PDB file of C-alpha atoms in Angstrom:
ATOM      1  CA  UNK A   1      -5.431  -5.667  -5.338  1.00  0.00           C
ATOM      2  CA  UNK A   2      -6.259  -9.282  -7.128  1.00  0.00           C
ATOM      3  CA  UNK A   3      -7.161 -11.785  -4.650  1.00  0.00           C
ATOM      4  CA  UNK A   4      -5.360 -15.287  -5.187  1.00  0.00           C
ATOM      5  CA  UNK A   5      -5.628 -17.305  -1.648  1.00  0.00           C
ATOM      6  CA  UNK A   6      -3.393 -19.811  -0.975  1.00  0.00           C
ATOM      7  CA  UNK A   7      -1.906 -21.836   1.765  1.00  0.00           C
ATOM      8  CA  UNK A   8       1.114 -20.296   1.942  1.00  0.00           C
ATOM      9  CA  UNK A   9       1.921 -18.904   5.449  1.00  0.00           C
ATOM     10  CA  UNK A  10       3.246 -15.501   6.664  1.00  0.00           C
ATOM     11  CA  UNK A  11       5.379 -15.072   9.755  1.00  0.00           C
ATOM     12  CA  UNK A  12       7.533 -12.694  11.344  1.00  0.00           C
ATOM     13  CA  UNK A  13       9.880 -12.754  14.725  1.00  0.00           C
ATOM     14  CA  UNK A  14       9.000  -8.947  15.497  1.00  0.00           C
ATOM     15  CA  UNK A  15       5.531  -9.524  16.196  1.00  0.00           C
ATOM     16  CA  UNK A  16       2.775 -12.127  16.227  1.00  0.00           C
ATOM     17  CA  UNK A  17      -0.319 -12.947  14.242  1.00  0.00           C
ATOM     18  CA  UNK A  18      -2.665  -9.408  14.990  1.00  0.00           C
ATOM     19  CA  UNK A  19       0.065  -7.951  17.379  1.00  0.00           C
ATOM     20  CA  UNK A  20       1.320  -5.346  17.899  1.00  0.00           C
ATOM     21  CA  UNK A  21       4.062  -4.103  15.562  1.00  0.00           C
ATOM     22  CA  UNK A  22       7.159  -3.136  18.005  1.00  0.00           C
ATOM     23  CA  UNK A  23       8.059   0.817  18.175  1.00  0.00           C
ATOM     24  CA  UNK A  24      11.516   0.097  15.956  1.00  0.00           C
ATOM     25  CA  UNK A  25       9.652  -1.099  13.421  1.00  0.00           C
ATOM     26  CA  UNK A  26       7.618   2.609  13.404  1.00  0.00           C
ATOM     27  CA  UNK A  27       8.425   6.243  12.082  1.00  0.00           C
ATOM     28  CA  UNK A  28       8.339   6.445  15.430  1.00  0.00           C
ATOM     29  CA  UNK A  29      11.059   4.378  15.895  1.00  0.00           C
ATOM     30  CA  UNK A  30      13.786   3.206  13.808  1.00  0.00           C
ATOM     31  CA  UNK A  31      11.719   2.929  10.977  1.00  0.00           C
ATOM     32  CA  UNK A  32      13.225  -0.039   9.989  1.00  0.00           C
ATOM     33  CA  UNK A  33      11.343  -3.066   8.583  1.00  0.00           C
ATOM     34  CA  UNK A  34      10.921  -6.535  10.310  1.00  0.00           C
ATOM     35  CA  UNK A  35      12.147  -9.214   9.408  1.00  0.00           C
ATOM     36  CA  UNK A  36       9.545 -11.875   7.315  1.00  0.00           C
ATOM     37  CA  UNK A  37       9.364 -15.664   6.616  1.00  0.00           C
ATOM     38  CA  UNK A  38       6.786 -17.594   4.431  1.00  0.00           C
ATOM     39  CA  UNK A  39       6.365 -21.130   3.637  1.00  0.00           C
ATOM     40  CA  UNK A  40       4.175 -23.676   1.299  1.00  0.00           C
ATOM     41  CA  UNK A  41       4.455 -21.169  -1.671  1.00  0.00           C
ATOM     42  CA  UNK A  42       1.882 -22.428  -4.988  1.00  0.00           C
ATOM     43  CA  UNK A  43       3.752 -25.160  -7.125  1.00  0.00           C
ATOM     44  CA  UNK A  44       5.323 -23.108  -9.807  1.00  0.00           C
ATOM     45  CA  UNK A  45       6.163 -20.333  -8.017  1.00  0.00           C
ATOM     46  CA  UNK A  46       9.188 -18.228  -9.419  1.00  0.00           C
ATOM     47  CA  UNK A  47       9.475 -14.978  -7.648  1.00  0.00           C
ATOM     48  CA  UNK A  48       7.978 -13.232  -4.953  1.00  0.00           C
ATOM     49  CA  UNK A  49       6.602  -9.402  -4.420  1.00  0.00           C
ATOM     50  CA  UNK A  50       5.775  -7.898  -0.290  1.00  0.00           C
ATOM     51  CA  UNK A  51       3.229  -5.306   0.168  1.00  0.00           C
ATOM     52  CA  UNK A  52       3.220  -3.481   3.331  1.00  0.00           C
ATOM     53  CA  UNK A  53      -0.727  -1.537   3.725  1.00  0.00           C
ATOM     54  CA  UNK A  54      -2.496   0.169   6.591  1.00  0.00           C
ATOM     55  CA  UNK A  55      -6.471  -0.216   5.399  1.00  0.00           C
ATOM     56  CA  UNK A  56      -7.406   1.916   8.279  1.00  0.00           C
ATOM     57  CA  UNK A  57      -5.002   5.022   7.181  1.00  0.00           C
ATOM     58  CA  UNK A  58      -7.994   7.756   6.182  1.00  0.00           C
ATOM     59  CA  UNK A  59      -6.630   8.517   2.643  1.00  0.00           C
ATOM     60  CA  UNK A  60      -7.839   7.972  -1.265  1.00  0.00           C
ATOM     61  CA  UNK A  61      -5.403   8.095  -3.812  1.00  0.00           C
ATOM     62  CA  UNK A  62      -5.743   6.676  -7.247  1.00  0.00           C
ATOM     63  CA  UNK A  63      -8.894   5.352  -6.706  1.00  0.00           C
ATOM     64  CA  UNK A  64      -7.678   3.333  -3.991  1.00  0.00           C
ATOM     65  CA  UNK A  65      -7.868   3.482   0.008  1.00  0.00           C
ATOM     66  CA  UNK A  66      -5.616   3.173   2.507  1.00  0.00           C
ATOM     67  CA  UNK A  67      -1.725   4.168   3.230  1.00  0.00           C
ATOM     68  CA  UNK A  68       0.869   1.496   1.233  1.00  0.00           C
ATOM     69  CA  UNK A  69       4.061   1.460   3.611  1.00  0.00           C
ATOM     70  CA  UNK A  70       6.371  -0.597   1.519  1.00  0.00           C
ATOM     71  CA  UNK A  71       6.852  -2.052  -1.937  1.00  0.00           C
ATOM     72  CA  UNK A  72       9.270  -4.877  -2.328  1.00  0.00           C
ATOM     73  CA  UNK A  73       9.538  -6.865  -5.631  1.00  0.00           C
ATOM     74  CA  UNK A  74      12.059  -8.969  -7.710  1.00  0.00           C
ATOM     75  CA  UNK A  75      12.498 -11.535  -5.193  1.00  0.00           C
ATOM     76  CA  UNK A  76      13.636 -14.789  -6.313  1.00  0.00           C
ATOM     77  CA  UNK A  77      11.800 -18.322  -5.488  1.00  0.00           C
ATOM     78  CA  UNK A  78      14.656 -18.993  -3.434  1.00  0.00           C
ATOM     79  CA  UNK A  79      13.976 -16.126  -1.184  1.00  0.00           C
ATOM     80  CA  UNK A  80      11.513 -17.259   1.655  1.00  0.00           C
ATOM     81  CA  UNK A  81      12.811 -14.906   4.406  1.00  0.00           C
ATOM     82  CA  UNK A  82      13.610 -11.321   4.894  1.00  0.00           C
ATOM     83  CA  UNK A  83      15.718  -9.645   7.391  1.00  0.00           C
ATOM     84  CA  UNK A  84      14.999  -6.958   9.350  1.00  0.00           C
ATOM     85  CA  UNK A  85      15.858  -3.537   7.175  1.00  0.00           C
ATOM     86  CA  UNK A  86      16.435  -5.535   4.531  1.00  0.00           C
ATOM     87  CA  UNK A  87      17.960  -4.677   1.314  1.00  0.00           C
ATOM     88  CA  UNK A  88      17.182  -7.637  -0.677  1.00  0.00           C
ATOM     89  CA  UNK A  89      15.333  -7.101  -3.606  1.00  0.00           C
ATOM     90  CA  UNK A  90      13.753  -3.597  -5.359  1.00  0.00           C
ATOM     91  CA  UNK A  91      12.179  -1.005  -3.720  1.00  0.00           C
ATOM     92  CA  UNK A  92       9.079   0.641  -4.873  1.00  0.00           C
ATOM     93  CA  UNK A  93       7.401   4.446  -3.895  1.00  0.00           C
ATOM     94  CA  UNK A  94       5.543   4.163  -0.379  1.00  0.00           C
ATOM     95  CA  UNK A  95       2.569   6.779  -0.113  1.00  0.00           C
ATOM     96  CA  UNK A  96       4.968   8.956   1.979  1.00  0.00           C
ATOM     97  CA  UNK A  97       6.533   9.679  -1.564  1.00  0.00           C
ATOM     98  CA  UNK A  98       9.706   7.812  -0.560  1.00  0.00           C
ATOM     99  CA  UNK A  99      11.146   4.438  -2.069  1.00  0.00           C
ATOM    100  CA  UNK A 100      11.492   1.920   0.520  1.00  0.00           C
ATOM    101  CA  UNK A 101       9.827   0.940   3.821  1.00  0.00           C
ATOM    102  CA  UNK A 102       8.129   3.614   5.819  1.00  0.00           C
ATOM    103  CA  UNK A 103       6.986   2.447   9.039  1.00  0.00           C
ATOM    104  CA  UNK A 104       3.094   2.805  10.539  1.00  0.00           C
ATOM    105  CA  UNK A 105       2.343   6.220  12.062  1.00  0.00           C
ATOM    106  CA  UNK A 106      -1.403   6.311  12.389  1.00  0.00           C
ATOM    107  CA  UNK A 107      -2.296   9.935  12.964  1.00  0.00           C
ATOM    108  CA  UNK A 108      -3.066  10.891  16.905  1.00  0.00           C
ATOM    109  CA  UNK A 109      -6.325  10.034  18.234  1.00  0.00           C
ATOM    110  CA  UNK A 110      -7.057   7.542  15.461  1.00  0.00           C
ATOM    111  CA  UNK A 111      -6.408   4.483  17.885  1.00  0.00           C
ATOM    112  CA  UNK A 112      -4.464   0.968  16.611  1.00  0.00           C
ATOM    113  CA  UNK A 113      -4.377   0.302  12.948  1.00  0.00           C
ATOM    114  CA  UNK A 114      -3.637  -2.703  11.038  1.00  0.00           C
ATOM    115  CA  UNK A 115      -1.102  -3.537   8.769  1.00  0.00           C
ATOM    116  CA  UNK A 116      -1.265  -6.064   6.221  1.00  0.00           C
ATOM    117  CA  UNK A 117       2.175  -7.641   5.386  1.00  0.00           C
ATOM    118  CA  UNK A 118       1.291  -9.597   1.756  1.00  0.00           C
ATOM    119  CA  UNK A 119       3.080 -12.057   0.516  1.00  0.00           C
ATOM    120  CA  UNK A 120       2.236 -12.261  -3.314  1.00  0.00           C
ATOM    121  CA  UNK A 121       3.767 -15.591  -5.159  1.00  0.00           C
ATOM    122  CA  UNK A 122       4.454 -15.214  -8.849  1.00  0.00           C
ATOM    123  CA  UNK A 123       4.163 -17.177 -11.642  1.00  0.00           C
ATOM    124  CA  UNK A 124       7.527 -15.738 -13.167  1.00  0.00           C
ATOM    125  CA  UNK A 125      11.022 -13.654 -11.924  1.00  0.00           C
ATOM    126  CA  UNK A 126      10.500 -10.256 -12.440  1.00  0.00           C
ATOM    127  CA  UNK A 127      12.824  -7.776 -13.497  1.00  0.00           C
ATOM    128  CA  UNK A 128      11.095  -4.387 -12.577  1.00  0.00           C
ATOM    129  CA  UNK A 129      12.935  -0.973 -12.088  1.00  0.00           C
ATOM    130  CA  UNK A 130      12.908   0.789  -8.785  1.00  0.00           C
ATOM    131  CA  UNK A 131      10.512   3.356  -7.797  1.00  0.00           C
ATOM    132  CA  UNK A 132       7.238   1.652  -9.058  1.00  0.00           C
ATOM    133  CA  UNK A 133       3.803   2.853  -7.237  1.00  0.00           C
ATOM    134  CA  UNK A 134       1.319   0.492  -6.188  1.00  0.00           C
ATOM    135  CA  UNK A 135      -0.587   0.864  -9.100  1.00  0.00           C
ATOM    136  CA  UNK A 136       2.359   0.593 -10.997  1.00  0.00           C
ATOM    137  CA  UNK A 137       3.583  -2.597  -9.486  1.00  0.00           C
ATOM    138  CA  UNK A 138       0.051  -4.515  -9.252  1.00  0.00           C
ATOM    139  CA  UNK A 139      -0.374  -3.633 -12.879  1.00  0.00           C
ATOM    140  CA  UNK A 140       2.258  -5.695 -14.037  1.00  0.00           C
ATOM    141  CA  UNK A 141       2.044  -8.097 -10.937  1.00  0.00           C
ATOM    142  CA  UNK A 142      -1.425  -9.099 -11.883  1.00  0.00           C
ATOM    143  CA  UNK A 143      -1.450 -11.863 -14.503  1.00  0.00           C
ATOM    144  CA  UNK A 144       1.290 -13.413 -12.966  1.00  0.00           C
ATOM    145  CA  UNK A 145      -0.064 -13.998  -8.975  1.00  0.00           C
ATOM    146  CA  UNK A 146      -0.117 -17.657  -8.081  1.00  0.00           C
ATOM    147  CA  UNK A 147      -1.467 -17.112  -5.170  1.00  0.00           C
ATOM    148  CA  UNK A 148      -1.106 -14.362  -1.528  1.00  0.00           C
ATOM    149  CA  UNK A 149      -0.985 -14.912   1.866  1.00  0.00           C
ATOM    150  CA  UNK A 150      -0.436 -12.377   4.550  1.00  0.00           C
ATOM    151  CA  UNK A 151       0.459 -11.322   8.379  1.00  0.00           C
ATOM    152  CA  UNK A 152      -1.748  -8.505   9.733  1.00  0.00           C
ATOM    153  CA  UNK A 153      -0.185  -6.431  12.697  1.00  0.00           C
ATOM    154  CA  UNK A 154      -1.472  -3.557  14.852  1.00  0.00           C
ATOM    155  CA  UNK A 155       0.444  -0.257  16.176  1.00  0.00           C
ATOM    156  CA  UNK A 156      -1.013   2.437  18.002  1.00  0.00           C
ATOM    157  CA  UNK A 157       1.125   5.817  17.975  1.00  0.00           C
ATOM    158  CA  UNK A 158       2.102   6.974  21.122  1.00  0.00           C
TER     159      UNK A 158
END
């Protein structure tokens, strides 16, 4: 993934900065996905894109590392918040071969992961089709990030 820094600021009401993610928000749980705010998006910004990844998940795929949870994209400037299990905006392929948010589930014995919720501000409002991998979506993401910010939570399986 690009890296564009910015000062824009990630928050949820689930779970604080480098908590722990609650159980409902787990495929242990509900599997549902918390709810999200962000603030002081880059000047110019016109859409936003979410990225849910566990960097601690022990997998390679595509050259990359790591487990991506969730794929959100096509959200408009005007969008700063999420609810939780949302349904705004389109869903991309999680590496559990489904489209839409797929809780942590670190495999037993592997101790707390983290999860990086990104934020990634765009330069334009996209218009991309469902289903879209990670690749996929960072492909055409690329040349249009303003800038990223992000909220980093832990879960431990039970």
């Amino acid at each position: 993934m690009p890296f564009a820094p910015s000062s824009m600021q990630v928050e949820s009401t689930a779970f604080t900065p480098n908590g722990a993610i609650p159980k409902r928000h787990s495929a242990e749980g509900d599997d549902v996905s918390p709810a999200l705010s962000w603030k002081d998006a880059p000047a110019g910004t016109k859409g936003f894109a979410v990225i849910c990844h566990d960097p601690d998940a022990p997998l390679v795929k595509d050259g990359s590392y790591g487990y991506v949870h969730w794929l959100l994209y096509n959200l408009p400037a005007d969008v700063t918040s999420l609810e939780e299990g949302t349904k705004t905006g389109t869903a991309g392929i999680n590496d559990g071969g489904a489209i839409g948010y797929g809780g942590p589930m670190p495999p037993e014995g592997h101790g707390p992961h983290q999860y990086y919720f990104w934020v990634l501000a765009l330069d334009t409002q996209t218009e991309l089709p469902e289903g879209l991998t990670q690749p996929e979506l960072l492909n055409k993401l690329e040349p249009h990030i303003l800038g990223m910010s992000r909220l980093v939570g832990t879960y431990r399986r039970d």
